[in-house]
Each structure stands twice: as structure tokens, then as C-alpha cells.
Tab-separated table of C-alpha atoms in Angstrom:
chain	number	residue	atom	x	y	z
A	1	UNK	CA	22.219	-1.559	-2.525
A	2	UNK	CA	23.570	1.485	-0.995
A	3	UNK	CA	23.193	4.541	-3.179
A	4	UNK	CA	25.798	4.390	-5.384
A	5	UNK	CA	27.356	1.871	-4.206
A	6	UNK	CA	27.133	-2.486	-4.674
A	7	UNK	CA	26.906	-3.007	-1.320
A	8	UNK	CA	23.666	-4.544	0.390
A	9	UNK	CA	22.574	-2.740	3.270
A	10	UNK	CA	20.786	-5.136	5.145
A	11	UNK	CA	23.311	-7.458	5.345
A	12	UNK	CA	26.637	-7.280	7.035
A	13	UNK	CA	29.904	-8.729	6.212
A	14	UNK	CA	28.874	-12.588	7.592
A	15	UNK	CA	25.860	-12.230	5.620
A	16	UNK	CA	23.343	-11.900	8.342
A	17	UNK	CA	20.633	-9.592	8.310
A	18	UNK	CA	20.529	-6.066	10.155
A	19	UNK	CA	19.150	-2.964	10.562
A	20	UNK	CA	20.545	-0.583	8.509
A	21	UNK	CA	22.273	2.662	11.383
A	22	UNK	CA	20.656	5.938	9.986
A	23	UNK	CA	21.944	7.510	12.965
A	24	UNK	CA	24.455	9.789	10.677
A	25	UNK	CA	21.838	10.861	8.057
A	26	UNK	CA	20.396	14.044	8.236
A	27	UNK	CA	16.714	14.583	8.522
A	28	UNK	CA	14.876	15.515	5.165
A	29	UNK	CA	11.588	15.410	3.719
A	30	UNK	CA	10.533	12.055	1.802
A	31	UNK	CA	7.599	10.993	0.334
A	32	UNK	CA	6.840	7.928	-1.515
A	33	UNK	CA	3.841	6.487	-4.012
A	34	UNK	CA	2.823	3.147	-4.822
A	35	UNK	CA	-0.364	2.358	-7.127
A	36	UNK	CA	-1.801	-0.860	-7.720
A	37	UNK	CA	-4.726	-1.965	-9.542
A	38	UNK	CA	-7.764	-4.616	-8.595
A	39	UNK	CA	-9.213	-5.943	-11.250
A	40	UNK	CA	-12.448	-7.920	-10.971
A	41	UNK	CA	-16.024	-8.743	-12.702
A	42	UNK	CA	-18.110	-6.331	-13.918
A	43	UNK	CA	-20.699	-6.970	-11.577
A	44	UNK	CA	-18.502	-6.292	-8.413
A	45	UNK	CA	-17.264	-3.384	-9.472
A	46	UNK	CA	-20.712	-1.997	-10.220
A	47	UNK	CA	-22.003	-2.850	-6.927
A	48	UNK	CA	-18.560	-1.166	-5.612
A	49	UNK	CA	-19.185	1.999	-7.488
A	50	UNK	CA	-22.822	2.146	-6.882
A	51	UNK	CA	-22.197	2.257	-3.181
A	52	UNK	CA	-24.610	-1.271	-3.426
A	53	UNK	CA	-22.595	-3.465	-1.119
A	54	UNK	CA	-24.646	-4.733	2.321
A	55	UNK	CA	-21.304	-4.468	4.214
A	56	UNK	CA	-20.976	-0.782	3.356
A	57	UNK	CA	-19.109	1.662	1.501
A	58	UNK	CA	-15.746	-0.303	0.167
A	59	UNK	CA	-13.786	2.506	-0.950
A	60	UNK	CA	-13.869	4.426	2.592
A	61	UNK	CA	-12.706	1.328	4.415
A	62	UNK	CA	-10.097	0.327	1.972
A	63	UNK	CA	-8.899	3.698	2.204
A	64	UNK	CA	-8.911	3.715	6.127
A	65	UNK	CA	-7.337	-0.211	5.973
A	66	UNK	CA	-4.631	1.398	3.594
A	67	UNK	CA	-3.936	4.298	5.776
A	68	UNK	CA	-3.602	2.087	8.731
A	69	UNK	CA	-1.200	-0.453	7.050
A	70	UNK	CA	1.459	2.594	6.426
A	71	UNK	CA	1.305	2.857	10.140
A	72	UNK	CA	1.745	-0.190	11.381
A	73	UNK	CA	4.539	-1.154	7.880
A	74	UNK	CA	7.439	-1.846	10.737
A	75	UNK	CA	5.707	-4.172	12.387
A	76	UNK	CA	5.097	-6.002	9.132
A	77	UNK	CA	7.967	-5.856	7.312
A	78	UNK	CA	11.339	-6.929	8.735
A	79	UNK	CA	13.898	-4.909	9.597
A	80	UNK	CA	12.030	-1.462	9.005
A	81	UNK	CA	12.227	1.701	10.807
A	82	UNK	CA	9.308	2.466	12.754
A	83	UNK	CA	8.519	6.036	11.072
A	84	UNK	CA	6.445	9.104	12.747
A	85	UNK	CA	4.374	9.561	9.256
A	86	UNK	CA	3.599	13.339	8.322
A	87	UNK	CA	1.160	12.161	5.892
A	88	UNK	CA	-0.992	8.797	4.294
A	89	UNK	CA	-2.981	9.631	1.817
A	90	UNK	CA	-4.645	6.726	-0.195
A	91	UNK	CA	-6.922	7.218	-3.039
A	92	UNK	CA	-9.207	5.097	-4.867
A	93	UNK	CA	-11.170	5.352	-7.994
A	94	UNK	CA	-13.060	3.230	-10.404
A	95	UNK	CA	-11.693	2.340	-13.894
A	96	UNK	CA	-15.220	1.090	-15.495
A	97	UNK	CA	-12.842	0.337	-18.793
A	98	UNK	CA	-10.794	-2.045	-17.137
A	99	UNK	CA	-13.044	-3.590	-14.249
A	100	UNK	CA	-10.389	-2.459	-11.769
A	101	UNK	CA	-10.174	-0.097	-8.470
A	102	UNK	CA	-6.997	2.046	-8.896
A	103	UNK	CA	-5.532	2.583	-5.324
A	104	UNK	CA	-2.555	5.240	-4.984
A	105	UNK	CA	-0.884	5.338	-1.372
A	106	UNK	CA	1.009	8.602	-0.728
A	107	UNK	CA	3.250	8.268	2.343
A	108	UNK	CA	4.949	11.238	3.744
A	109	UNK	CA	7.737	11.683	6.404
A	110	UNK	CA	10.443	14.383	7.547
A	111	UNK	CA	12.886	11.684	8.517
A	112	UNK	CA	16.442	9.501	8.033
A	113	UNK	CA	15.031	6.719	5.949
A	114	UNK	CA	12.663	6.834	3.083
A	115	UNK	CA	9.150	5.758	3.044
A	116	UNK	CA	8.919	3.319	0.204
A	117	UNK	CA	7.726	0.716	2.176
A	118	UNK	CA	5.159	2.348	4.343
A	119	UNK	CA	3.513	3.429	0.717
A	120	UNK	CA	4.067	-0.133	-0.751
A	121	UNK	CA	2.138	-1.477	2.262
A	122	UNK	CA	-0.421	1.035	2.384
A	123	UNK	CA	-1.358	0.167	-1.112
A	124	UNK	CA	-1.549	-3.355	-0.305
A	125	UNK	CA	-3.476	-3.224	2.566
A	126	UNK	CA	-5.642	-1.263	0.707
A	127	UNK	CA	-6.077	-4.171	-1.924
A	128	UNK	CA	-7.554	-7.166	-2.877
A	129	UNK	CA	-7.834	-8.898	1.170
A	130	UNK	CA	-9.662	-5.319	1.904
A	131	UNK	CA	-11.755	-5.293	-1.229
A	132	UNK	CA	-12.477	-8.738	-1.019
A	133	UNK	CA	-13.142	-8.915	2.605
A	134	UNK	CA	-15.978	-6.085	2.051
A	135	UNK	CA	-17.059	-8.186	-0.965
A	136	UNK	CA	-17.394	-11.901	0.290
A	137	UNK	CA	-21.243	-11.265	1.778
A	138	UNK	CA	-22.767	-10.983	-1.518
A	139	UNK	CA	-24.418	-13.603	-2.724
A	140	UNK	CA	-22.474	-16.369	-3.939
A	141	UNK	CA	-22.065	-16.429	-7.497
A	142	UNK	CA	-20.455	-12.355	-6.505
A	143	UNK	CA	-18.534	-13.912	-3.793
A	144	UNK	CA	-16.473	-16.343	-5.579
A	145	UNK	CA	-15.952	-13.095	-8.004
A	146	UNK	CA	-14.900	-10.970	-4.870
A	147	UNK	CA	-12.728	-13.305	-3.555
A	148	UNK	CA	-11.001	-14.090	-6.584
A	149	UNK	CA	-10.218	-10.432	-7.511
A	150	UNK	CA	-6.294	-9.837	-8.676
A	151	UNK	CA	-4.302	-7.338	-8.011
A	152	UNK	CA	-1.490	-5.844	-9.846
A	153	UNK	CA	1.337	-2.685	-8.755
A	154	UNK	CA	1.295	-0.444	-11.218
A	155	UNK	CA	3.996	1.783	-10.056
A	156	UNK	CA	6.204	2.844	-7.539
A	157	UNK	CA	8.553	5.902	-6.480
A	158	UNK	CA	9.561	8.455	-4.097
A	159	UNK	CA	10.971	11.686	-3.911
A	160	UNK	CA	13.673	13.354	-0.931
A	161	UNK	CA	13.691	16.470	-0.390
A	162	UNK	CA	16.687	18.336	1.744
């Protein structure tokens, strides 16, 4: 809904879809962060962390997948303004405890619109298909593990700055 208001924005009166007009906002600083977790076996995420995977390091190229999805978030999600991105940060650790890679995807743009999709997107990107992907070539008991690796969001928010 409209901020403050009850009315959707991406609809119009007939109830057909649009592009919200930012053409009247003013420009100001926004910056958005998703998180997600992806939680798989033990033995996957040792061979993640251990840098043990033949297809390479997985971190570095979910990272670079994640940093590409922000730019490319409006061709991928309807009606989304295409964005000229100050900043995409996404970080990845391991969480032995929990099996999981955290992934956090910090998008930031001086803009009209905010950024909480180009930091969702980044963080998916980032996830399980990327993980997995880098994953499937292990043999195949790790495979089906890979593959079958779940991801969950964590959290999400931004921040606008005038």
C-alpha cells in the first residue's frame, strides 16, 4: 500500500496492474537488506567450508551470482524500476551449529524508489539454485544432499535516507 495510505500502488482504479510514476519523488539515499539461510547436511557444508568442492570455491560464486541478481532484479520481477545500484554487497558465512550458509544482500541506491527488491533478489540468487548448482558434482549420495538443500529468509528491511 502507499505509505500511509490503503491504497495499492500497483494497481489502478480498473484493477490492472502498472508501474507505479515516481516521477514526483525526490531523489534520496536507500538501502535495503535481506538475509536468508541454507540449511543442508553436515557433510556439504563441510566440504563448503573447507573450500573441498571440485567445482570451486562456493561462497565466491554465490556471492558474485547474488551480486548479479540485484542487477538484473527488473528484468525479473514485474513491474520494477530498473535501478543504477550504488552498492551490492552480499555476504556469506558458515553457521557449523545449524548446518546452514547465512547470506545477507545489502543493496544500495541514491534514487526515487527503494531497493527492497533488488536485495530480496540478490539474496535469492545467492541461494539454494547457486549453492546447489556448485554442489550437484559431488558424488552422489552429496548430490542428492546438495540438491535438496532449503532455504529460509530470515529477515528483511531498508532504510531512506533524505
Amino acid at each position: 500500500t502507499e505509505q500511509g495510505g490503503d491504497k495499492l500502488t500497483h494497481i489502478d482504479a480498473d484493477g490492472n496492474a502498472r508501474m507505479v510514476d515516481v516521477s514526483d519523488k525526490d531523489v534520496t539515499r536507500r538501502t535495503a537488506t535481506a538475509g536468508c539461510r541454507v540449511i543442508m547436511q553436515p557433510e556439504t557444508i563441510a566440504l563448503i567450508r573447507d573450500g573441498a568442492v571440485k567445482k570451486g570455491d562456493v561462497l565466491s560464486i554465490a556471492r558474485i551470482a547474488g551480486i548479479m541478481g540485484a542487477k538484473k532484479t527488473s528484468e525479473l520481477i514485474p513491474l520494477c524500476h530498473p535501478l543504477l545500484i550504488n552498492k551490492a554487497d552480499v555476504e556469506l558465512s558458515i553457521d557449523d551449529g545449524a548446518n546452514a550458509v547465512v547470506i545477507e544482500a545489502t543493496v544500495r541506491v541514491d534514487g526515487k524508489t527503494g531497493v527492497e527488491m533488488e536485495a530480496l533478489t540478490a539474496a535469492t540468487v545467492a541461494t539454494s539454485p547457486q549453492i546447489g548448482r556448485e554442489t550437484s558434482t559431488l558424488d552422489y549420495k552429496n548430490w542428492l544432499i546438495g540438491a535438496n538443500a532449503k532455504a529460509t529468509f530470515t529477515h528483511a528491511y531498508c532504510e531512506f535516507a533524505k
